[in-house]
XYZ file of N, CA and C in Angstrom:
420
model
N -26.435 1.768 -11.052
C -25.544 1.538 -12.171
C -25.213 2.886 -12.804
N -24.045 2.950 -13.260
C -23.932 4.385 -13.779
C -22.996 3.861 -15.135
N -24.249 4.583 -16.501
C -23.684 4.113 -17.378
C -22.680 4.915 -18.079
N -22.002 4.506 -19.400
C -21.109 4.759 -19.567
C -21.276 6.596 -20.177
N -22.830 6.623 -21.070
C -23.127 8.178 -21.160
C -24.344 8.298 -20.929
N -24.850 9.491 -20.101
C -26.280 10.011 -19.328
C -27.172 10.150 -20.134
N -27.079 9.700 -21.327
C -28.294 9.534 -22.097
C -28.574 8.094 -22.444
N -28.017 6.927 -21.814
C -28.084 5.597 -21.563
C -29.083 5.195 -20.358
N -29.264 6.105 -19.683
C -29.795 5.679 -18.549
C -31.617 5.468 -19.021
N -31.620 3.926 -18.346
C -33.038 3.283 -18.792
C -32.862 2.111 -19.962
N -31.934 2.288 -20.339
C -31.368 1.845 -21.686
C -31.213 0.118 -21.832
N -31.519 -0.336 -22.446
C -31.144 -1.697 -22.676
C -29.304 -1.991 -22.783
N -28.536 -2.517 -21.965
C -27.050 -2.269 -22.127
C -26.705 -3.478 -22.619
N -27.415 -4.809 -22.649
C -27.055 -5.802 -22.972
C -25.763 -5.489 -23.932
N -25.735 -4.932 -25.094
C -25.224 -4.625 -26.012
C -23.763 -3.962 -25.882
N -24.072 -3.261 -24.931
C -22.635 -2.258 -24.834
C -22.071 -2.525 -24.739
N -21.329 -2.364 -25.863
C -19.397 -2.291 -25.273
C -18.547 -1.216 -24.814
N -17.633 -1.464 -23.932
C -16.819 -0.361 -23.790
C -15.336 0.174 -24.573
N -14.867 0.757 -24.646
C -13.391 1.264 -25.465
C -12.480 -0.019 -26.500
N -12.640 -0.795 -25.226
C -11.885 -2.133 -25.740
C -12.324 -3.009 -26.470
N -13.834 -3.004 -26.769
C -14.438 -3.720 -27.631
C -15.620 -4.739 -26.849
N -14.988 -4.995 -25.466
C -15.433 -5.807 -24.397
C -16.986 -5.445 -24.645
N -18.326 -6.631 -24.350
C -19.623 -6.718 -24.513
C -19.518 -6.262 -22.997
N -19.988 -5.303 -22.002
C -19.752 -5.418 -20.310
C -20.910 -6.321 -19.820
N -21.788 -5.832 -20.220
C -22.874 -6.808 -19.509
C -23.034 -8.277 -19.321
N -22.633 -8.304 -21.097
C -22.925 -9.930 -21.252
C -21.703 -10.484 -20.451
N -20.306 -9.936 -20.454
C -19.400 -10.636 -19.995
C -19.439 -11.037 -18.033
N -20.448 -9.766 -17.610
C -20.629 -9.930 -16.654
C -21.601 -10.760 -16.169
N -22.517 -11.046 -17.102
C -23.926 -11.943 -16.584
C -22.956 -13.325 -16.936
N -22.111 -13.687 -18.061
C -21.841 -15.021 -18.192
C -20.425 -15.225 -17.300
N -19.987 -14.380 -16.886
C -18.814 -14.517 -15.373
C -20.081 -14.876 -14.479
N -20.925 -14.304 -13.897
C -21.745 -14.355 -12.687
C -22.168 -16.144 -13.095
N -22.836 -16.412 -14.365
C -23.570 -17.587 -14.455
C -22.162 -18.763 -14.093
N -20.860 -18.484 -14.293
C -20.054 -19.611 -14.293
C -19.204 -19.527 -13.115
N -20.100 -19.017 -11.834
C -19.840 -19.134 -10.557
C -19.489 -17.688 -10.079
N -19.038 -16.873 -10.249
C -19.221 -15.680 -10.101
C -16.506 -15.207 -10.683
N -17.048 -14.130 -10.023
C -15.389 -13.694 -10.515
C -15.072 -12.144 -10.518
N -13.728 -11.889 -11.067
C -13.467 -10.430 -11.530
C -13.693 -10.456 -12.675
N -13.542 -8.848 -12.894
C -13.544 -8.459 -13.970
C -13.635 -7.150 -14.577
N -12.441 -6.993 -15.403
C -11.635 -5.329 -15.805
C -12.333 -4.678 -16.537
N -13.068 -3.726 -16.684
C -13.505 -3.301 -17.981
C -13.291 -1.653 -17.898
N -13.633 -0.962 -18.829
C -13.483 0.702 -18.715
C -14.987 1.231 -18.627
N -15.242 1.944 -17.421
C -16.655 2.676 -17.170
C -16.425 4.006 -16.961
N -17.839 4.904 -17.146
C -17.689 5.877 -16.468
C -17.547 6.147 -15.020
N -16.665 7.306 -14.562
C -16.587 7.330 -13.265
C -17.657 7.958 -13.142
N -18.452 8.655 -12.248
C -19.093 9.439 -11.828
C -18.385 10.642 -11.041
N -17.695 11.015 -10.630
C -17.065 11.476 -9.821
C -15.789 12.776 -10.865
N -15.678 12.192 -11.728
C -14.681 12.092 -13.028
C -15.219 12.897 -14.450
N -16.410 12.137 -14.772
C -17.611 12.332 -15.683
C -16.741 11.682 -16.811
N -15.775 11.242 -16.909
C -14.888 11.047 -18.030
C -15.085 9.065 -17.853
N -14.282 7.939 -18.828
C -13.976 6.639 -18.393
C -12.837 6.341 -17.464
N -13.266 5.139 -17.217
C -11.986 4.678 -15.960
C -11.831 3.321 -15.971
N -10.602 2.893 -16.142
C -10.894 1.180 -15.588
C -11.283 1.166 -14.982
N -11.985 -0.190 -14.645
C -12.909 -0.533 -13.293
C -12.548 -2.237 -12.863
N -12.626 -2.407 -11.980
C -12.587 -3.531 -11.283
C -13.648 -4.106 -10.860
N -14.480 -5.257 -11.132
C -15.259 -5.271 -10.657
C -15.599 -6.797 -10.153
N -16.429 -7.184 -9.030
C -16.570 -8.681 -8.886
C -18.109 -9.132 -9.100
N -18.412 -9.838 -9.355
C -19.505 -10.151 -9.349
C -20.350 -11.661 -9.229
N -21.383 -12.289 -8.716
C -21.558 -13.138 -8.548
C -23.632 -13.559 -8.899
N -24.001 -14.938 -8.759
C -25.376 -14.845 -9.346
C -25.962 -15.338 -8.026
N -27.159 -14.679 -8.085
C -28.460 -15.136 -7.273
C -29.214 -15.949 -7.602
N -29.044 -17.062 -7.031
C -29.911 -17.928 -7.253
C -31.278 -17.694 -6.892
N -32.010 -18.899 -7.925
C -33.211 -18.945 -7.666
C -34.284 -17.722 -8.230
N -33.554 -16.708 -8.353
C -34.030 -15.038 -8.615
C -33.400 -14.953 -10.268
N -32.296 -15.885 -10.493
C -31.771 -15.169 -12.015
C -31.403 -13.817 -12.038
N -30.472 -13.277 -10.638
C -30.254 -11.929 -11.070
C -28.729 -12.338 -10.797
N -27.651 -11.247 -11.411
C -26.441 -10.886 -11.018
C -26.263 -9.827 -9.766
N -25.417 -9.995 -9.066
C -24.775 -9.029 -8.014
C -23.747 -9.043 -8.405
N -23.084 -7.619 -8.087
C -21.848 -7.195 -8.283
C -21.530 -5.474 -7.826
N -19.922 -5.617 -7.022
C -19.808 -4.231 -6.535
C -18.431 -3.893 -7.739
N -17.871 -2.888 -7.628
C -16.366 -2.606 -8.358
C -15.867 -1.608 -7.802
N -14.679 -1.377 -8.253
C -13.765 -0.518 -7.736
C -12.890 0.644 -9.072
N -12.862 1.772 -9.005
C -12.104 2.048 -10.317
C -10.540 2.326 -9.743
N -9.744 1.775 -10.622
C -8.287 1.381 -10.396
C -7.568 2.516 -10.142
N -7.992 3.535 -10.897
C -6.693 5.048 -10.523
C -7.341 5.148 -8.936
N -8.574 4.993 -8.065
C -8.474 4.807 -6.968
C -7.749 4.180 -6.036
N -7.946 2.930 -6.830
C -7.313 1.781 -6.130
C -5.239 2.457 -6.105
N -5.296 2.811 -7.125
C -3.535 3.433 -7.285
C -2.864 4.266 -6.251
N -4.217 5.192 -6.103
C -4.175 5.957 -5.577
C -3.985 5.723 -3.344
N -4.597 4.900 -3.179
C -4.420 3.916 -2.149
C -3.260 3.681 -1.799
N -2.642 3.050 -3.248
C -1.223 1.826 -2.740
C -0.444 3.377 -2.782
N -0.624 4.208 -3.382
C 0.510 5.050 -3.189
C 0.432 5.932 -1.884
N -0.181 6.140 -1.371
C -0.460 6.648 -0.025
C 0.349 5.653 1.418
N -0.376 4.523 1.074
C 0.098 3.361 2.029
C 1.751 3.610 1.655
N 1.716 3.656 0.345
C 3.334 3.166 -0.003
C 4.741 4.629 0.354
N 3.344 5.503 0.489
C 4.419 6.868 1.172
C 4.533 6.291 2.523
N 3.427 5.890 3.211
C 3.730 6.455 5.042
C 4.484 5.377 5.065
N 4.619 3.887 4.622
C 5.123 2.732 4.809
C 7.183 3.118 4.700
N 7.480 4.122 3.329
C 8.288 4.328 3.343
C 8.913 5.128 4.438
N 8.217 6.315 4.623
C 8.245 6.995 5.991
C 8.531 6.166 7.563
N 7.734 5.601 7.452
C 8.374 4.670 8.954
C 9.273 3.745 8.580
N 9.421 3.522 7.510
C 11.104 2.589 7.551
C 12.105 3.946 7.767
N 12.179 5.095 7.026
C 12.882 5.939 7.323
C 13.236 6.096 8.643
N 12.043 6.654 9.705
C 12.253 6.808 10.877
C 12.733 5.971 11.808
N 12.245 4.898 11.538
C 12.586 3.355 12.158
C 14.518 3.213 11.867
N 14.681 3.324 11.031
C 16.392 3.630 10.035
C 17.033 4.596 11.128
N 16.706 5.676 11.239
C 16.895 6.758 11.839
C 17.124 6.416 13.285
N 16.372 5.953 13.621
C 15.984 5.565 15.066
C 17.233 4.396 15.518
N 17.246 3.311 14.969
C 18.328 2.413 15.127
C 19.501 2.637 14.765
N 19.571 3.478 14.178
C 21.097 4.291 13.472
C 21.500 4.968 14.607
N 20.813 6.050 15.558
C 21.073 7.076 16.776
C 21.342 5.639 17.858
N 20.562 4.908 17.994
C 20.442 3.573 19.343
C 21.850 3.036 18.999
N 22.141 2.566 17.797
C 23.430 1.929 17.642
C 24.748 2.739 17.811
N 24.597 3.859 17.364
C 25.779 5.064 17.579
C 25.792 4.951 18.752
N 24.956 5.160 19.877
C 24.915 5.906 21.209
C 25.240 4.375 22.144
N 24.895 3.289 21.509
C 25.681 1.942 21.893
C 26.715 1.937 22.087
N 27.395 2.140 20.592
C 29.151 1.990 20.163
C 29.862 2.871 21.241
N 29.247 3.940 21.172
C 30.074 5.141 22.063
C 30.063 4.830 23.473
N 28.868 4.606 24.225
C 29.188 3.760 25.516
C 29.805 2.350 25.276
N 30.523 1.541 24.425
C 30.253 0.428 24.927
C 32.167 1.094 24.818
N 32.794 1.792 23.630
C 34.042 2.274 23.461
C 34.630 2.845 24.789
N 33.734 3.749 25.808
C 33.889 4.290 26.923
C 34.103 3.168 27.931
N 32.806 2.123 27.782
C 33.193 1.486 28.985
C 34.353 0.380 29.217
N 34.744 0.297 27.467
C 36.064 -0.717 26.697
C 37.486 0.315 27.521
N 37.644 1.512 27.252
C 38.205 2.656 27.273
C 38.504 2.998 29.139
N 37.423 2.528 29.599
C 37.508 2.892 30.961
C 38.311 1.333 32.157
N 38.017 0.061 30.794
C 38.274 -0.938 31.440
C 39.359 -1.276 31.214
N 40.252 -0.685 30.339
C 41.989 -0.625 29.582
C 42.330 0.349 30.699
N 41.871 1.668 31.391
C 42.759 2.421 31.844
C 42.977 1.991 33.365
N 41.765 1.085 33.751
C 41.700 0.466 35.512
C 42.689 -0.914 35.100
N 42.341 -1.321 34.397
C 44.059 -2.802 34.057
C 45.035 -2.015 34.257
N 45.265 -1.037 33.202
C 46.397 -0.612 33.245
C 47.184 0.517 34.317
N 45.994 0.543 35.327
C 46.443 1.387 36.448
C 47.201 0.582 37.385
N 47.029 -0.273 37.252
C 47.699 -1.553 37.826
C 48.817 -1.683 37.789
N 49.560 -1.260 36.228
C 50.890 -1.506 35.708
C 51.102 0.103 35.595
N 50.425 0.513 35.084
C 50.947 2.210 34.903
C 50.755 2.991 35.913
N 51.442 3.558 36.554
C 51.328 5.017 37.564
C 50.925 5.937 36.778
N 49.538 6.789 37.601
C 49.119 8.149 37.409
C 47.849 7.902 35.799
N 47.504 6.693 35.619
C 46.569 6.245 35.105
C 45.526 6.019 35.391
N 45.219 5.912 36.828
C 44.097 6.106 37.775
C 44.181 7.460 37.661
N 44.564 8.295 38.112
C 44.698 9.463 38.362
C 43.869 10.461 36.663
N 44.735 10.045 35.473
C 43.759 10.273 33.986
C 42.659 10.268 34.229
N 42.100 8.689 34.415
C 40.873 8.366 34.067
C 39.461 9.437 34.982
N 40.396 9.379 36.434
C 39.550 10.328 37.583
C 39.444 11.501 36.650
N 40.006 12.181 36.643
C 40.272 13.431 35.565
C 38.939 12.976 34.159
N 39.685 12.528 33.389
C 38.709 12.397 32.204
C 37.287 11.845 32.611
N 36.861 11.635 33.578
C 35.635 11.019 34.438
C 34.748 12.399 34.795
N 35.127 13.593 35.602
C 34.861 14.124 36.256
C 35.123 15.550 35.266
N 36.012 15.516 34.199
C 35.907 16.640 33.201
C 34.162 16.592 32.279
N 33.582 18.393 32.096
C 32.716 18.382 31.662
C 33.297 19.086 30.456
C-alpha cells in the first residue's frame, strides 16, 4: 500500500481522506463488503511522489474478512489511450495513402485499357488508327 504521505506508513488509515473529502478506506472496505466494484479516488503515486487519481477495483475474501484490491492511476491510463490513439491514427493514414495510390493506379489502367478499346473499334471505321495506337503502345 502506498500511502498518501511517508510518514503514514504503519498508520491506522481507516480515517483518511483524500483531497475530495472521500473516507478511502472505509469506502473501499464497504464497496468490497457489497460484492466488490470500482472506485476513483486521489492517491499518492509513487513514481510521481506528488497525488494522482487512481482507479481502483476491489473485492472481499471470504471467510478471512479481508479486502483485495489492485488500481491503476489514470494520467497512466491517459497516457495509454493516447499512444494507441497515435499509431491507430497512423495506420488509418497509411492505409488512406495506400488505397488512394491502388485506386489512382486502377483509374489510370482501367482509362488506358477504356482508351485502347475506343481506338481498336474505331480502327475499324477510322484509317491509320491502328497505326496511332501501335505508335502510342510502343512510345517510351
Amino acid at each position: 500500500m502506498h500511502p498518501i504521505q511517508p510518514e503514514l506508513v504503519g498508520q491506522n488509515l481507516y480515517d483518511l481522506r483524500d483531497t475530495y473529502g472521500n473516507f478511502v478506506i472505509r469506502d473501499l472496505l464497504k464497496l468490497a463488503e457489497e460484492g466488490g466494484g470500482f472506485y476513483r479516488y486521489v492517491w499518492r503515486k509513487p513514481s510521481k511522489g506528488g497525488l494522482e487519481d487512481k482507479l481502483s477495483y476491489v473485492v472481499q475474501i471470504p471467510k478471512v474478512n479481508w479486502m483485495l484490491g489492485t488500481g491503476l492511476y489514470i494520467d497512466d491510463i491517459a497516457k495509454e489511450v493516447a499512444a494507441t490513439r497515435d499509431k491507430v491514427t497512423a495506420n488509418i493514414r497509411n492505409t488512406f495513402v495506400t488505397v488512394v495510390i491502388i485506386l489512382a493506379g486502377t483509374v489510370v489502367i482501367i482509362a488506358l485499357l477504356g482508351l485502347a478499346l475506343m481506338c481498336m473499334l474505331l480502327s475499324w471505321r477510322i484509317p491509320g488508327c491502328g497505326k496511332w495506337l501501335t505508335a502510342m503502345c510502343s512510345h517510351r
